PDB file of C-alpha atoms in Angstrom:
ATOM      1  CA  UNK Y   1     136.211-128.804 229.407  1.00  0.00           C
ATOM      2  CA  UNK Y   2     133.287-127.209 231.167  1.00  0.00           C
ATOM      3  CA  UNK Y   3     132.742-123.591 230.207  1.00  0.00           C
ATOM      4  CA  UNK Y   4     129.807-121.481 229.145  1.00  0.00           C
ATOM      5  CA  UNK Y   5     129.620-120.906 225.426  1.00  0.00           C
ATOM      6  CA  UNK Y   6     127.059-118.753 223.623  1.00  0.00           C
ATOM      7  CA  UNK Y   7     127.308-120.064 220.082  1.00  0.00           C
ATOM      8  CA  UNK Y   8     123.810-121.521 219.665  1.00  0.00           C
ATOM      9  CA  UNK Y   9     122.144-118.748 221.697  1.00  0.00           C
ATOM     10  CA  UNK Y  10     120.203-121.587 223.365  1.00  0.00           C
ATOM     11  CA  UNK Y  11     121.068-122.482 226.983  1.00  0.00           C
ATOM     12  CA  UNK Y  12     120.760-126.276 226.607  1.00  0.00           C
ATOM     13  CA  UNK Y  13     122.670-126.389 223.339  1.00  0.00           C
ATOM     14  CA  UNK Y  14     125.372-124.043 224.627  1.00  0.00           C
ATOM     15  CA  UNK Y  15     125.734-126.066 227.841  1.00  0.00           C
ATOM     16  CA  UNK Y  16     126.451-129.206 225.799  1.00  0.00           C
ATOM     17  CA  UNK Y  17     128.944-127.365 223.587  1.00  0.00           C
ATOM     18  CA  UNK Y  18     130.777-126.108 226.670  1.00  0.00           C
ATOM     19  CA  UNK Y  19     131.212-129.515 228.289  1.00  0.00           C
ATOM     20  CA  UNK Y  20     131.488-131.873 225.322  1.00  0.00           C
ATOM     21  CA  UNK Y  21     134.541-131.695 223.049  1.00  0.00           C
ATOM     22  CA  UNK Y  22     132.747-133.857 220.472  1.00  0.00           C
ATOM     23  CA  UNK Y  23     129.694-131.581 220.478  1.00  0.00           C
ATOM     24  CA  UNK Y  24     131.946-128.564 219.888  1.00  0.00           C
ATOM     25  CA  UNK Y  25     133.668-130.303 216.957  1.00  0.00           C
ATOM     26  CA  UNK Y  26     130.343-131.416 215.460  1.00  0.00           C
ATOM     27  CA  UNK Y  27     128.936-127.888 215.809  1.00  0.00           C
ATOM     28  CA  UNK Y  28     131.979-126.517 214.002  1.00  0.00           C
ATOM     29  CA  UNK Y  29     131.596-129.147 211.290  1.00  0.00           C
ATOM     30  CA  UNK Y  30     127.939-128.180 210.795  1.00  0.00           C
ATOM     31  CA  UNK Y  31     128.836-124.469 210.596  1.00  0.00           C
ATOM     32  CA  UNK Y  32     128.567-124.030 206.854  1.00  0.00           C
ATOM     33  CA  UNK Y  33     125.764-122.762 204.644  1.00  0.00           C
ATOM     34  CA  UNK Y  34     123.442-122.271 207.629  1.00  0.00           C
ATOM     35  CA  UNK Y  35     123.224-119.593 210.335  1.00  0.00           C
ATOM     36  CA  UNK Y  36     125.801-120.092 213.096  1.00  0.00           C
ATOM     37  CA  UNK Y  37     123.180-120.605 215.785  1.00  0.00           C
ATOM     38  CA  UNK Y  38     121.489-123.320 213.752  1.00  0.00           C
ATOM     39  CA  UNK Y  39     124.795-125.142 213.237  1.00  0.00           C
ATOM     40  CA  UNK Y  40     125.802-125.024 216.889  1.00  0.00           C
ATOM     41  CA  UNK Y  41     122.358-126.105 218.065  1.00  0.00           C
ATOM     42  CA  UNK Y  42     122.805-129.236 215.943  1.00  0.00           C
ATOM     43  CA  UNK Y  43     124.782-131.308 218.486  1.00  0.00           C
ATOM     44  CA  UNK Y  44     122.055-130.831 221.141  1.00  0.00           C
ATOM     45  CA  UNK Y  45     119.381-131.802 218.607  1.00  0.00           C
ATOM     46  CA  UNK Y  46     121.331-134.909 217.585  1.00  0.00           C
ATOM     47  CA  UNK Y  47     121.860-135.941 221.224  1.00  0.00           C
ATOM     48  CA  UNK Y  48     118.172-135.429 222.008  1.00  0.00           C
ATOM     49  CA  UNK Y  49     117.090-137.494 219.010  1.00  0.00           C
ATOM     50  CA  UNK Y  50     119.495-140.251 220.054  1.00  0.00           C
ATOM     51  CA  UNK Y  51     117.971-140.142 223.546  1.00  0.00           C
ATOM     52  CA  UNK Y  52     121.344-139.217 225.046  1.00  0.00           C
ATOM     53  CA  UNK Y  53     122.706-136.469 227.281  1.00  0.00           C
ATOM     54  CA  UNK Y  54     125.910-136.231 225.229  1.00  0.00           C
ATOM     55  CA  UNK Y  55     127.331-137.318 221.905  1.00  0.00           C
ATOM     56  CA  UNK Y  56     129.454-140.459 221.721  1.00  0.00           C
ATOM     57  CA  UNK Y  57     131.796-140.931 218.752  1.00  0.00           C
ATOM     58  CA  UNK Y  58     131.701-144.737 219.021  1.00  0.00           C
ATOM     59  CA  UNK Y  59     127.899-144.791 218.972  1.00  0.00           C
ATOM     60  CA  UNK Y  60     127.550-142.341 216.073  1.00  0.00           C
ATOM     61  CA  UNK Y  61     130.260-144.065 214.024  1.00  0.00           C
ATOM     62  CA  UNK Y  62     128.469-147.414 214.420  1.00  0.00           C
ATOM     63  CA  UNK Y  63     124.991-146.197 213.423  1.00  0.00           C
ATOM     64  CA  UNK Y  64     123.422-147.285 210.153  1.00  0.00           C
ATOM     65  CA  UNK Y  65     124.138-144.396 207.749  1.00  0.00           C
ATOM     66  CA  UNK Y  66     120.582-144.278 206.383  1.00  0.00           C
ATOM     67  CA  UNK Y  67     119.079-144.259 209.875  1.00  0.00           C
ATOM     68  CA  UNK Y  68     121.455-141.491 210.973  1.00  0.00           C
ATOM     69  CA  UNK Y  69     120.630-139.434 207.865  1.00  0.00           C
ATOM     70  CA  UNK Y  70     116.919-139.893 208.624  1.00  0.00           C
ATOM     71  CA  UNK Y  71     117.525-138.758 212.208  1.00  0.00           C
ATOM     72  CA  UNK Y  72     119.187-135.532 211.017  1.00  0.00           C
ATOM     73  CA  UNK Y  73     116.418-135.036 208.439  1.00  0.00           C
ATOM     74  CA  UNK Y  74     113.555-135.094 210.958  1.00  0.00           C
ATOM     75  CA  UNK Y  75     111.744-131.756 211.152  1.00  0.00           C
ATOM     76  CA  UNK Y  76     113.239-129.396 212.012  1.00  0.00           C
ATOM     77  CA  UNK Y  77     116.261-130.692 210.120  1.00  0.00           C
ATOM     78  CA  UNK Y  78     119.635-130.396 211.817  1.00  0.00           C
ATOM     79  CA  UNK Y  79     121.108-128.768 208.694  1.00  0.00           C
ATOM     80  CA  UNK Y  80     120.031-127.473 205.300  1.00  0.00           C
ATOM     81  CA  UNK Y  81     121.711-130.590 203.830  1.00  0.00           C
ATOM     82  CA  UNK Y  82     120.957-133.229 206.471  1.00  0.00           C
ATOM     83  CA  UNK Y  83     121.947-136.283 204.433  1.00  0.00           C
ATOM     84  CA  UNK Y  84     125.294-134.877 203.419  1.00  0.00           C
ATOM     85  CA  UNK Y  85     126.023-133.583 206.918  1.00  0.00           C
ATOM     86  CA  UNK Y  86     125.008-136.901 208.512  1.00  0.00           C
ATOM     87  CA  UNK Y  87     127.678-138.561 206.379  1.00  0.00           C
ATOM     88  CA  UNK Y  88     130.258-135.941 207.405  1.00  0.00           C
ATOM     89  CA  UNK Y  89     129.415-136.250 211.116  1.00  0.00           C
ATOM     90  CA  UNK Y  90     129.799-140.022 210.887  1.00  0.00           C
ATOM     91  CA  UNK Y  91     133.111-139.659 209.037  1.00  0.00           C
ATOM     92  CA  UNK Y  92     134.358-137.317 211.768  1.00  0.00           C
ATOM     93  CA  UNK Y  93     133.286-139.756 214.480  1.00  0.00           C
ATOM     94  CA  UNK Y  94     134.851-142.714 212.650  1.00  0.00           C
ATOM     95  CA  UNK Y  95     138.117-140.784 212.363  1.00  0.00           C
ATOM     96  CA  UNK Y  96     138.034-139.958 216.075  1.00  0.00           C
ATOM     97  CA  UNK Y  97     137.410-143.617 216.922  1.00  0.00           C
ATOM     98  CA  UNK Y  98     140.308-144.754 214.698  1.00  0.00           C
ATOM     99  CA  UNK Y  99     142.834-142.100 215.741  1.00  0.00           C
ATOM    100  CA  UNK Y 100     141.790-140.912 219.224  1.00  0.00           C
ATOM    101  CA  UNK Y 101     139.838-143.856 220.693  1.00  0.00           C
ATOM    102  CA  UNK Y 102     136.665-141.831 220.200  1.00  0.00           C
ATOM    103  CA  UNK Y 103     137.805-139.093 222.595  1.00  0.00           C
ATOM    104  CA  UNK Y 104     137.577-135.752 220.763  1.00  0.00           C
ATOM    105  CA  UNK Y 105     139.490-133.943 223.498  1.00  0.00           C
ATOM    106  CA  UNK Y 106     142.595-135.983 222.664  1.00  0.00           C
ATOM    107  CA  UNK Y 107     142.852-134.008 219.420  1.00  0.00           C
ATOM    108  CA  UNK Y 108     144.181-131.106 221.504  1.00  0.00           C
ATOM    109  CA  UNK Y 109     144.944-132.449 224.979  1.00  0.00           C
ATOM    110  CA  UNK Y 110     148.653-132.265 225.724  1.00  0.00           C
ATOM    111  CA  UNK Y 111     149.537-130.528 222.461  1.00  0.00           C
ATOM    112  CA  UNK Y 112     152.210-127.917 223.190  1.00  0.00           C
ATOM    113  CA  UNK Y 113     152.555-126.165 219.814  1.00  0.00           C
ATOM    114  CA  UNK Y 114     149.872-124.211 217.965  1.00  0.00           C
ATOM    115  CA  UNK Y 115     151.137-125.418 214.585  1.00  0.00           C
ATOM    116  CA  UNK Y 116     150.805-129.055 215.702  1.00  0.00           C
ATOM    117  CA  UNK Y 117     147.258-128.461 216.911  1.00  0.00           C
ATOM    118  CA  UNK Y 118     146.363-126.761 213.633  1.00  0.00           C
ATOM    119  CA  UNK Y 119     147.786-129.756 211.731  1.00  0.00           C
ATOM    120  CA  UNK Y 120     145.699-132.166 213.822  1.00  0.00           C
ATOM    121  CA  UNK Y 121     142.545-130.126 213.266  1.00  0.00           C
ATOM    122  CA  UNK Y 122     143.181-129.934 209.511  1.00  0.00           C
ATOM    123  CA  UNK Y 123     143.400-133.741 209.427  1.00  0.00           C
ATOM    124  CA  UNK Y 124     139.833-134.062 210.722  1.00  0.00           C
ATOM    125  CA  UNK Y 125     137.291-134.961 208.019  1.00  0.00           C
ATOM    126  CA  UNK Y 126     135.369-131.867 206.980  1.00  0.00           C
ATOM    127  CA  UNK Y 127     137.958-129.451 208.423  1.00  0.00           C
ATOM    128  CA  UNK Y 128     139.894-127.423 205.889  1.00  0.00           C
ATOM    129  CA  UNK Y 129     142.472-124.820 206.873  1.00  0.00           C
ATOM    130  CA  UNK Y 130     139.982-122.013 207.574  1.00  0.00           C
ATOM    131  CA  UNK Y 131     137.645-124.169 209.665  1.00  0.00           C
ATOM    132  CA  UNK Y 132     140.657-125.572 211.540  1.00  0.00           C
ATOM    133  CA  UNK Y 133     141.956-122.049 212.247  1.00  0.00           C
ATOM    134  CA  UNK Y 134     138.549-120.908 213.485  1.00  0.00           C
ATOM    135  CA  UNK Y 135     138.233-123.920 215.777  1.00  0.00           C
ATOM    136  CA  UNK Y 136     141.785-123.365 217.037  1.00  0.00           C
ATOM    137  CA  UNK Y 137     140.810-119.768 217.857  1.00  0.00           C
ATOM    138  CA  UNK Y 138     137.692-121.045 219.636  1.00  0.00           C
ATOM    139  CA  UNK Y 139     139.825-123.422 221.696  1.00  0.00           C
ATOM    140  CA  UNK Y 140     142.253-120.648 222.606  1.00  0.00           C
ATOM    141  CA  UNK Y 141     139.797-117.820 223.223  1.00  0.00           C
ATOM    142  CA  UNK Y 142     136.891-119.661 224.867  1.00  0.00           C
ATOM    143  CA  UNK Y 143     138.043-123.091 226.039  1.00  0.00           C
ATOM    144  CA  UNK Y 144     141.428-122.377 227.608  1.00  0.00           C
ATOM    145  CA  UNK Y 145     143.408-124.546 225.173  1.00  0.00           C
ATOM    146  CA  UNK Y 146     146.355-122.312 224.420  1.00  0.00           C
ATOM    147  CA  UNK Y 147     149.484-124.107 223.240  1.00  0.00           C
ATOM    148  CA  UNK Y 148     152.498-121.973 222.365  1.00  0.00           C
ATOM    149  CA  UNK Y 149     151.892-120.000 219.166  1.00  0.00           C
ATOM    150  CA  UNK Y 150     148.178-120.777 218.940  1.00  0.00           C
ATOM    151  CA  UNK Y 151     147.229-117.210 217.969  1.00  0.00           C
ATOM    152  CA  UNK Y 152     149.714-117.183 215.095  1.00  0.00           C
ATOM    153  CA  UNK Y 153     148.569-120.635 213.934  1.00  0.00           C
ATOM    154  CA  UNK Y 154     144.942-119.453 214.017  1.00  0.00           C
ATOM    155  CA  UNK Y 155     145.840-116.556 211.708  1.00  0.00           C
ATOM    156  CA  UNK Y 156     143.554-113.528 211.791  1.00  0.00           C
ATOM    157  CA  UNK Y 157     140.998-115.565 213.787  1.00  0.00           C
ATOM    158  CA  UNK Y 158     143.451-115.614 216.696  1.00  0.00           C
ATOM    159  CA  UNK Y 159     143.528-111.831 217.000  1.00  0.00           C
ATOM    160  CA  UNK Y 160     141.964-110.570 220.232  1.00  0.00           C
ATOM    161  CA  UNK Y 161     138.501-109.024 219.849  1.00  0.00           C
ATOM    162  CA  UNK Y 162     138.575-109.440 216.070  1.00  0.00           C
ATOM    163  CA  UNK Y 163     134.887-110.482 215.773  1.00  0.00           C
ATOM    164  CA  UNK Y 164     135.665-112.556 212.685  1.00  0.00           C
ATOM    165  CA  UNK Y 165     134.231-115.917 213.740  1.00  0.00           C
ATOM    166  CA  UNK Y 166     132.429-118.012 216.335  1.00  0.00           C
ATOM    167  CA  UNK Y 167     135.606-117.817 218.419  1.00  0.00           C
ATOM    168  CA  UNK Y 168     134.655-114.236 219.307  1.00  0.00           C
ATOM    169  CA  UNK Y 169     131.042-114.859 220.317  1.00  0.00           C
ATOM    170  CA  UNK Y 170     130.291-114.287 223.990  1.00  0.00           C
ATOM    171  CA  UNK Y 171     126.635-113.254 223.677  1.00  0.00           C
ATOM    172  CA  UNK Y 172     124.086-111.552 221.408  1.00  0.00           C
ATOM    173  CA  UNK Y 173     126.113-108.327 220.999  1.00  0.00           C
ATOM    174  CA  UNK Y 174     129.284-110.075 219.845  1.00  0.00           C
ATOM    175  CA  UNK Y 175     127.212-112.404 217.643  1.00  0.00           C
ATOM    176  CA  UNK Y 176     125.840-109.313 215.869  1.00  0.00           C
ATOM    177  CA  UNK Y 177     129.403-108.009 215.367  1.00  0.00           C
ATOM    178  CA  UNK Y 178     130.556-111.347 213.915  1.00  0.00           C
ATOM    179  CA  UNK Y 179     127.519-111.487 211.639  1.00  0.00           C
ATOM    180  CA  UNK Y 180     128.202-107.903 210.456  1.00  0.00           C
ATOM    181  CA  UNK Y 181     131.840-108.819 209.717  1.00  0.00           C
ATOM    182  CA  UNK Y 182     130.747-111.841 207.671  1.00  0.00           C
ATOM    183  CA  UNK Y 183     128.295-109.698 205.689  1.00  0.00           C
ATOM    184  CA  UNK Y 184     131.057-107.167 204.976  1.00  0.00           C
ATOM    185  CA  UNK Y 185     133.315-109.975 203.718  1.00  0.00           C
ATOM    186  CA  UNK Y 186     130.574-111.342 201.439  1.00  0.00           C
ATOM    187  CA  UNK Y 187     129.859-107.857 200.078  1.00  0.00           C
ATOM    188  CA  UNK Y 188     133.569-107.296 199.395  1.00  0.00           C
ATOM    189  CA  UNK Y 189     133.812-110.653 197.617  1.00  0.00           C
ATOM    190  CA  UNK Y 190     130.789-109.806 195.440  1.00  0.00           C
ATOM    191  CA  UNK Y 191     132.251-106.379 194.628  1.00  0.00           C
ATOM    192  CA  UNK Y 192     135.568-107.954 193.657  1.00  0.00           C
ATOM    193  CA  UNK Y 193     133.798-110.221 191.146  1.00  0.00           C
ATOM    194  CA  UNK Y 194     132.229-107.261 189.310  1.00  0.00           C
TER     195      UNK Y 194
END
């Protein structure tokens, strides 16, 4: 995995996301209740604060939870809810250590069926069906991981040029389209509640 992503809209953060499977998973995990760019910049911020060039699941899983929460809470905080997200990042890393020897890429490496990859992603702590489908679409559209039936397994997020999620972001213009789509969905949800 060594591609150029544009999710954080920050060259250093995007470079890490494009070469580190764990960073990409952590960014996806952080992508809730904060702007997308903020979430996907998180892995670079965590690595910098750990004094590392990359994230290591073994190292993060072994850290003292209070110390790790404090690290994510430093200003500027990695997330709106740094304590809660520190716990989730550690849970993800612990799961990867237990099930994939700490190698995030093994979640998808060698998987030949989209439904199997979706199942594996849904098993990750903090990944529900929607987050798993979005990450599957990101793998297929941007990272060249395209097992048979991946688009169908990713649901509407797998559609080409759909601009529904981070999987469709290639730069500032597509980011604006994704953001507009999300605002339309929120407006429709609010209207449906009235």
